GROMACS .gro file of C-alpha atoms in nm:
model
  369
    1MET     CA    1   4.140  10.784   7.772
    2GLY     CA    2   4.383  11.038   7.920
    3ALA     CA    3   4.303  11.227   8.189
    4PRO     CA    4   4.276  11.592   8.154
    5ALA     CA    5   4.499  11.838   8.287
    6GLU     CA    6   4.229  12.084   8.451
    7LEU     CA    7   4.186  11.728   8.678
    8LEU     CA    8   4.515  11.874   8.850
    9GLY     CA    9   4.345  12.156   8.982
   10GLY     CA   10   4.584  12.341   9.211
   11PHE     CA   11   4.827  12.053   9.270
   12LEU     CA   12   5.157  12.247   9.144
   13ALA     CA   13   5.087  12.532   9.364
   14ASP     CA   14   5.051  12.293   9.671
   15LEU     CA   15   5.371  12.117   9.562
   16ALA     CA   16   5.544  12.445   9.589
   17ARG     CA   17   5.430  12.502   9.903
   18ALA     CA   18   5.455  12.170  10.089
   19ALA     CA   19   5.820  12.200   9.947
   20GLY     CA   20   5.850  12.495  10.163
   21GLY     CA   21   5.731  12.336  10.468
   22GLU     CA   22   5.337  12.411  10.440
   23GLY     CA   23   5.128  12.104  10.477
   24LEU     CA   24   4.782  12.024  10.277
   25GLY     CA   25   4.487  12.184  10.454
   26ALA     CA   26   4.101  12.081  10.469
   27SER     CA   27   4.004  12.302  10.122
   28GLN     CA   28   4.303  12.142   9.958
   29PHE     CA   29   4.207  11.763  10.057
   30ALA     CA   30   3.825  11.872   9.936
   31GLY     CA   31   3.972  11.983   9.596
   32TYR     CA   32   4.119  11.676   9.554
   33ARG     CA   33   3.829  11.465   9.625
   34ALA     CA   34   3.632  11.680   9.425
   35SER     CA   35   3.879  11.615   9.140
   36GLY     CA   36   3.852  11.235   9.170
   37ARG     CA   37   3.480  11.227   9.173
   38ARG     CA   38   3.468  11.441   8.832
   39GLY     CA   39   3.716  11.192   8.707
   40ALA     CA   40   3.511  10.899   8.767
   41GLU     CA   41   3.215  11.076   8.640
   42THR     CA   42   3.349  11.187   8.304
   43GLY     CA   43   3.485  10.824   8.253
   44VAL     CA   44   3.846  10.881   8.297
   45THR     CA   45   4.052  10.561   8.469
   46LEU     CA   46   4.182  10.564   8.779
   47ARG     CA   47   4.503  10.456   8.638
   48ALA     CA   48   4.512  10.759   8.397
   49LEU     CA   49   4.419  11.008   8.666
   50VAL     CA   50   4.721  10.906   8.888
   51ASP     CA   51   4.933  10.879   8.594
   52LEU     CA   52   4.870  11.260   8.526
   53TYR     CA   53   4.990  11.341   8.905
   54LEU     CA   54   5.298  11.152   8.880
   55THR     CA   55   5.365  11.298   8.561
   56ALA     CA   56   5.342  11.638   8.720
   57VAL     CA   57   5.558  11.594   8.981
   58ARG     CA   58   5.813  11.439   8.758
   59ARG     CA   59   5.814  11.755   8.519
   60ALA     CA   60   5.752  11.963   8.802
   61TRP     CA   61   6.015  11.817   9.048
   62SER     CA   62   6.375  12.023   8.938
   63GLN     CA   63   6.152  12.330   8.956
   64LEU     CA   64   6.021  12.361   9.288
   65PRO     CA   65   6.218  12.631   9.445
   66THR     CA   66   6.341  12.505   9.757
   67VAL     CA   67   6.464  12.159   9.541
   68ALA     CA   68   6.655  12.383   9.327
   69ALA     CA   69   6.814  12.591   9.615
   70ALA     CA   70   6.900  12.327   9.843
   71THR     CA   71   7.251  12.360   9.941
   72ASP     CA   72   7.322  12.019  10.144
   73VAL     CA   73   7.176  11.697  10.147
   74ALA     CA   74   7.000  11.718  10.497
   75GLU     CA   75   6.764  12.046  10.378
   76LEU     CA   76   6.712  11.847  10.008
   77SER     CA   77   6.621  11.495  10.236
   78ALA     CA   78   6.378  11.718  10.485
   79THR     CA   79   6.229  11.887  10.125
   80THR     CA   80   6.189  11.595   9.956
   81THR     CA   81   5.994  11.393  10.229
   82ALA     CA   82   5.778  11.692  10.298
   83VAL     CA   83   5.695  11.723   9.912
   84LEU     CA   84   5.645  11.287   9.885
   85VAL     CA   85   5.391  11.336  10.209
   86ALA     CA   86   5.209  11.598   9.990
   87ILE     CA   87   5.203  11.351   9.681
   88ASP     CA   88   5.096  11.096   9.902
   89ASP     CA   89   4.807  11.246  10.055
   90ALA     CA   90   4.681  11.434   9.750
   91VAL     CA   91   4.673  11.109   9.541
   92ALA     CA   92   4.519  10.910   9.844
   93THR     CA   93   4.261  11.181   9.857
   94LEU     CA   94   4.189  11.191   9.458
   95CYS     CA   95   4.161  10.779   9.501
   96GLU     CA   96   3.876  10.815   9.756
   97GLY     CA   97   3.707  11.067   9.563
   98TYR     CA   98   3.734  10.858   9.250
   99GLN     CA   99   3.611  10.531   9.404
  100ASP     CA  100   3.336  10.718   9.618
  101ALA     CA  101   3.190  10.858   9.300
  102ARG     CA  102   3.255  10.468   9.097
  103ARG     CA  103   3.051  10.327   9.362
  104TYR     CA  104   2.759  10.591   9.346
  105LEU     CA  105   2.730  10.520   8.987
  106SER     CA  106   2.754  10.182   9.003
  107GLN     CA  107   2.469  10.187   9.233
  108ALA     CA  108   2.270  10.417   9.025
  109GLN     CA  109   2.344  10.190   8.693
  110GLU     CA  110   2.199   9.869   8.882
  111ALA     CA  111   1.893   9.998   9.025
  112LEU     CA  112   1.870  10.143   8.652
  113ARG     CA  113   1.923   9.804   8.534
  114ARG     CA  114   1.679   9.664   8.802
  115GLU     CA  115   1.410   9.888   8.730
  116PHE     CA  116   1.439   9.792   8.331
  117ILE     CA  117   1.427   9.413   8.403
  118ASP     CA  118   1.127   9.460   8.611
  119ASP     CA  119   0.970   9.692   8.360
  120LEU     CA  120   1.091   9.446   8.095
  121LEU     CA  121   0.941   9.112   8.250
  122THR     CA  122   0.637   9.180   8.422
  123GLY     CA  123   0.596   9.570   8.456
  124THR     CA  124   0.364   9.797   8.294
  125SER     CA  125   0.604  10.014   8.128
  126ASP     CA  126   0.564  10.190   7.767
  127LEU     CA  127   0.692   9.982   7.507
  128ALA     CA  128   0.839  10.205   7.303
  129LEU     CA  129   0.989  10.376   7.603
  130LEU     CA  130   1.156  10.034   7.647
  131VAL     CA  131   1.296   9.981   7.307
  132GLU     CA  132   1.473  10.293   7.396
  133ARG     CA  133   1.659  10.203   7.711
  134ALA     CA  134   1.700   9.851   7.594
  135PRO     CA  135   2.041   9.908   7.387
  136SER     CA  136   2.181  10.039   7.706
  137PHE     CA  137   2.141   9.695   7.901
  138GLY     CA  138   2.271   9.472   7.579
  139LEU     CA  139   1.922   9.395   7.379
  140ARG     CA  140   1.777   9.509   7.035
  141LEU     CA  141   1.389   9.447   7.097
  142GLU     CA  142   1.315   9.472   6.738
  143ALA     CA  143   1.487   9.101   6.714
  144SER     CA  144   1.344   8.788   6.799
  145HIS     CA  145   1.443   8.647   7.153
  146ARG     CA  146   1.377   8.332   7.326
  147VAL     CA  147   1.363   8.306   7.714
  148LEU     CA  148   1.521   8.056   7.929
  149VAL     CA  149   1.413   8.054   8.263
  150VAL     CA  150   1.572   7.850   8.551
  151ALA     CA  151   1.394   7.750   8.902
  152GLY     CA  152   1.661   7.603   9.153
  153SER     CA  153   1.674   7.409   9.468
  154ARG     CA  154   1.778   7.767   9.643
  155ARG     CA  155   1.717   8.100   9.505
  156PHE     CA  156   1.905   8.293   9.254
  157LEU     CA  157   2.034   8.631   9.341
  158ASP     CA  158   2.214   8.922   9.166
  159HIS     CA  159   2.578   8.930   9.217
  160ARG     CA  160   2.658   8.576   9.269
  161VAL     CA  161   2.878   8.450   9.057
  162ILE     CA  162   2.697   8.182   8.880
  163VAL     CA  163   2.475   8.488   8.751
  164ARG     CA  164   2.805   8.624   8.605
  165ASP     CA  165   2.934   8.262   8.507
  166VAL     CA  166   2.610   8.226   8.292
  167GLU     CA  167   2.582   8.556   8.143
  168SER     CA  168   2.976   8.474   7.997
  169ALA     CA  169   2.866   8.118   7.916
  170LEU     CA  170   2.572   8.243   7.675
  171ALA     CA  171   2.782   8.523   7.548
  172THR     CA  172   2.971   8.250   7.316
  173ARG     CA  173   2.807   8.038   7.090
  174ALA     CA  174   3.137   7.855   6.976
  175PRO     CA  175   3.475   7.851   7.118
  176GLY     CA  176   3.666   8.169   7.069
  177ARG     CA  177   3.363   8.305   6.893
  178ARG     CA  178   3.138   8.569   7.009
  179VAL     CA  179   2.788   8.662   7.022
  180GLU     CA  180   2.658   9.001   6.871
  181PRO     CA  181   2.567   9.191   7.244
  182ASN     CA  182   2.208   9.109   7.240
  183LEU     CA  183   2.140   8.897   7.522
  184LEU     CA  184   2.017   8.923   7.914
  185VAL     CA  185   2.077   8.767   8.227
  186ALA     CA  186   1.919   8.870   8.518
  187THR     CA  187   1.736   8.744   8.829
  188LYS     CA  188   1.359   8.750   8.913
  189GLN     CA  189   1.139   8.615   9.199
  190GLY     CA  190   1.453   8.376   9.280
  191LEU     CA  191   1.474   8.262   8.924
  192LEU     CA  192   1.774   8.280   8.679
  193VAL     CA  193   1.608   8.464   8.374
  194CYS     CA  194   1.789   8.462   8.032
  195VAL     CA  195   1.721   8.635   7.731
  196VAL     CA  196   1.904   8.527   7.433
  197PRO     CA  197   1.840   8.591   7.023
  198ALA     CA  198   1.607   8.364   6.909
  199GLU     CA  199   1.889   8.175   6.635
  200HIS     CA  200   2.114   8.114   6.953
  201ASP     CA  201   2.047   7.723   6.932
  202ARG     CA  202   2.334   7.645   7.166
  203ALA     CA  203   2.204   7.861   7.467
  204PRO     CA  204   2.019   7.564   7.660
  205GLU     CA  205   2.320   7.363   7.614
  206LEU     CA  206   2.540   7.634   7.734
  207LEU     CA  207   2.303   7.710   8.011
  208THR     CA  208   2.310   7.359   8.138
  209ASP     CA  209   2.634   7.289   8.098
  210ARG     CA  210   2.707   7.555   8.337
  211LEU     CA  211   2.457   7.479   8.581
  212GLY     CA  212   2.567   7.084   8.573
  213ARG     CA  213   2.890   7.221   8.773
  214GLU     CA  214   2.656   7.355   9.066
  215VAL     CA  215   2.706   7.015   9.247
  216SER     CA  216   2.504   7.139   9.566
  217LEU     CA  217   2.211   7.295   9.327
  218THR     CA  218   1.936   7.103   9.157
  219TRP     CA  219   1.757   7.276   8.853
  220ARG     CA  220   1.492   7.288   8.573
  221VAL     CA  221   1.517   7.484   8.273
  222ALA     CA  222   1.219   7.599   8.058
  223VAL     CA  223   1.249   7.718   7.730
  224SER     CA  224   0.978   7.986   7.587
  225ARG     CA  225   0.893   8.008   7.206
  226PRO     CA  226   1.064   8.267   7.018
  227ARG     CA  227   0.886   8.585   6.952
  228ASN     CA  228   0.960   8.976   6.860
  229GLY     CA  229   0.986   9.280   7.064
  230ALA     CA  230   0.938   9.360   7.417
  231GLY     CA  231   0.617   9.242   7.465
  232GLY     CA  232   0.740   8.899   7.285
  233ILE     CA  233   1.006   8.866   7.582
  234ARG     CA  234   0.717   8.947   7.867
  235ALA     CA  235   0.507   8.678   7.726
  236GLY     CA  236   0.796   8.450   7.670
  237PHE     CA  237   0.906   8.502   8.041
  238GLU     CA  238   0.539   8.440   8.194
  239GLU     CA  239   0.541   8.117   7.945
  240ALA     CA  240   0.890   7.990   8.040
  241ARG     CA  241   0.816   8.045   8.407
  242ALA     CA  242   0.484   7.869   8.422
  243ALA     CA  243   0.644   7.591   8.196
  244VAL     CA  244   0.936   7.544   8.472
  245ARG     CA  245   0.657   7.560   8.756
  246LEU     CA  246   0.448   7.293   8.614
  247ALA     CA  247   0.750   7.056   8.474
  248ASP     CA  248   0.777   7.024   8.848
  249GLN     CA  249   0.483   6.971   8.949
  250LEU     CA  250   0.434   6.700   8.690
  251ASP     CA  251   0.725   6.573   8.824
  252LEU     CA  252   0.907   6.559   8.492
  253ALA     CA  253   1.246   6.384   8.439
  254GLU     CA  254   1.360   6.578   8.216
  255ARG     CA  255   1.592   6.880   8.331
  256THR     CA  256   1.558   7.085   8.037
  257VAL     CA  257   1.174   7.148   7.912
  258ASP     CA  258   1.042   7.298   7.618
  259ALA     CA  259   0.734   7.542   7.670
  260ALA     CA  260   0.578   7.416   7.368
  261ASP     CA  261   0.583   7.077   7.462
  262LEU     CA  262   0.391   7.151   7.807
  263LEU     CA  263   0.078   7.372   7.602
  264ILE     CA  264  -0.164   7.092   7.617
  265TYR     CA  265  -0.088   7.081   7.997
  266GLU     CA  266  -0.106   7.480   8.026
  267VAL     CA  267  -0.472   7.417   7.858
  268LEU     CA  268  -0.593   7.133   8.092
  269THR     CA  269  -0.466   7.359   8.455
  270ARG     CA  270  -0.673   7.663   8.337
  271ASP     CA  271  -1.008   7.509   8.417
  272ARG     CA  272  -0.985   7.249   8.691
  273GLU     CA  273  -1.359   7.146   8.688
  274PRO     CA  274  -1.404   7.025   8.330
  275ILE     CA  275  -1.039   6.834   8.370
  276LEU     CA  276  -1.206   6.682   8.672
  277GLU     CA  277  -1.522   6.564   8.538
  278LEU     CA  278  -1.296   6.423   8.246
  279VAL     CA  279  -1.074   6.238   8.461
  280GLU     CA  280  -1.385   6.094   8.668
  281THR     CA  281  -1.580   5.972   8.373
  282VAL     CA  282  -1.287   5.832   8.194
  283LEU     CA  283  -1.055   5.701   8.450
  284LEU     CA  284  -1.214   5.669   8.774
  285PRO     CA  285  -1.369   5.288   8.675
  286LEU     CA  286  -1.016   5.175   8.689
  287GLU     CA  287  -0.985   5.215   9.057
  288SER     CA  288  -1.233   4.912   9.056
  289ALA     CA  289  -0.974   4.657   8.906
  290ARG     CA  290  -0.744   4.417   9.143
  291GLY     CA  291  -0.494   4.630   9.233
  292GLY     CA  292  -0.626   4.999   9.198
  293ALA     CA  293  -0.550   5.200   8.886
  294GLU     CA  294  -0.219   5.253   8.924
  295PRO     CA  295  -0.093   4.942   8.744
  296LEU     CA  296  -0.345   5.011   8.455
  297VAL     CA  297  -0.251   5.387   8.420
  298ALA     CA  298   0.103   5.306   8.426
  299THR     CA  299   0.051   5.054   8.128
  300LEU     CA  300  -0.150   5.318   7.924
  301ARG     CA  301   0.129   5.564   7.975
  302ALA     CA  302   0.404   5.355   7.840
  303TYR     CA  303   0.180   5.229   7.589
  304PHE     CA  304   0.117   5.571   7.450
  305ALA     CA  305   0.482   5.665   7.488
  306THR     CA  306   0.601   5.399   7.271
  307GLY     CA  307   0.378   5.452   6.992
  308GLY     CA  308   0.110   5.182   7.070
  309VAL     CA  309   0.363   4.908   7.052
  310ALA     CA  310   0.259   4.649   7.313
  311VAL     CA  311   0.627   4.466   7.277
  312ALA     CA  312   0.794   4.825   7.357
  313SER     CA  313   0.558   4.871   7.637
  314ALA     CA  314   0.662   4.546   7.770
  315LYS     CA  315   1.046   4.630   7.756
  316ARG     CA  316   0.994   4.944   7.895
  317MET     CA  317   0.797   4.857   8.208
  318HIS     CA  318   0.989   4.502   8.232
  319LEU     CA  319   0.674   4.347   8.215
  320SER     CA  320   0.583   4.033   7.933
  321VAL     CA  321   0.381   4.127   7.643
  322ARG     CA  322   0.085   3.895   7.803
  323ALA     CA  323   0.070   4.077   8.096
  324VAL     CA  324   0.103   4.409   7.925
  325THR     CA  325  -0.172   4.317   7.661
  326TYR     CA  326  -0.406   4.164   7.976
  327ARG     CA  327  -0.420   4.482   8.136
  328LEU     CA  328  -0.484   4.677   7.816
  329GLU     CA  329  -0.781   4.464   7.780
  330ARG     CA  330  -0.869   4.544   8.165
  331VAL     CA  331  -0.903   4.918   8.022
  332THR     CA  332  -1.098   4.853   7.776
  333ALA     CA  333  -1.351   4.627   7.946
  334LEU     CA  334  -1.339   4.885   8.246
  335THR     CA  335  -1.400   5.224   8.077
  336GLY     CA  336  -1.540   5.090   7.690
  337ARG     CA  337  -1.289   5.251   7.534
  338ASN     CA  338  -1.024   5.031   7.347
  339PRO     CA  339  -0.660   5.221   7.378
  340GLY     CA  340  -0.567   5.119   7.010
  341ASN     CA  341  -0.870   5.283   6.838
  342PRO     CA  342  -0.773   5.631   6.758
  343GLU     CA  343  -1.087   5.817   6.896
  344ASP     CA  344  -1.084   5.622   7.239
  345ARG     CA  345  -0.672   5.684   7.232
  346PHE     CA  346  -0.705   6.069   7.209
  347VAL     CA  347  -0.977   6.068   7.515
  348LEU     CA  348  -0.777   5.817   7.711
  349ASP     CA  349  -0.442   6.047   7.650
  350ALA     CA  350  -0.637   6.365   7.735
  351ALA     CA  351  -0.765   6.236   8.056
  352LEU     CA  352  -0.422   6.083   8.144
  353ARG     CA  353  -0.217   6.405   8.092
  354GLY     CA  354  -0.553   6.582   8.304
  355ALA     CA  355  -0.507   6.280   8.588
  356GLN     CA  356  -0.096   6.386   8.578
  357VAL     CA  357  -0.183   6.749   8.623
  358LEU     CA  358  -0.416   6.625   8.940
  359GLY     CA  359  -0.164   6.415   9.078
  360TRP     CA  360  -0.452   6.116   9.074
  361PRO     CA  361  -0.419   5.822   9.095
  362GLU     CA  362  -0.144   5.916   9.383
  363THR     CA  363  -0.375   6.155   9.532
  364PRO     CA  364  -0.751   6.118   9.549
  365LEU     CA  365  -0.970   6.339   9.324
  366ARG     CA  366  -1.142   6.634   9.524
  367ARG     CA  367  -1.371   6.878   9.403
  368PRO     CA  368  -1.358   7.246   9.493
  369ARG     CA  369  -1.614   7.366   9.750
   0.00000   0.00000   0.00000
């Protein structure tokens, strides 16, 4: 947008006085600084503001009394030097005022954005008020969103290049095609949080592609289930945050996990006492086997992961089929439950998941005191 003429203030009169040998005073400097601030506050670009002043100089130059009345080169040179000094001082002060205002506005906007993010993800703000504020920060809360949470080997902080790069990456679903502005990328508690439209199915891929370029960073991404509204985003953040931490606790191999896939573990971790009892009752007898429980537990996990196929389990574990079937027979003998029986398999699988949450058999079971 162009700069309104009133931002010139007394600039033309000051030029005329400068041509007569009178320099700028404190009140003039204060006026230019104020004009710069007003320009920034009303959305005028710095380029347009400076152009307003230089255009005024070009148009007024030949009409300056002392310039028009100059009788020799020396007199014209002295007048020109005085006017150029005044122009330089005026424009420099104008720019200082503009930059001061922009800095203040930027800080104020960042403070509002941080307050909105805190209220959206973990606060207790009125949800209707959040809906009103959201468009200012690029979100339509009435739509359905997923929340992606990234935990890294170092904390994610605002203003780092990777945060801006991730936002730019997520804003493109396909080469050359921008998405509708309806996403938010921010940091919270050292985590990177990305709120994306539920239909943006490339978001995990684009996010992990950008994270993969950080050679000194190890990371894991958790993706929430889609939900509607501000409350849905808040619930999605809590779900993805819990999932990324649980995935680390379980030492899962996958870099990207779906929170829905970890729901069974979430259920198991809510009450430690029942899961302790389940593991003790179902799996603890395996500790009496020669070599301990670990080989039998590993065999059970491979067997269930391959759909109960002994040949595939043997290949996965680099064992003979006979070794796998022998171990499964030992599980049946020690626990009284047959991994091939659907009901027994359900109990054994639940106990295995609970053991994974507890870190058993690598860590001995300990009951809370």
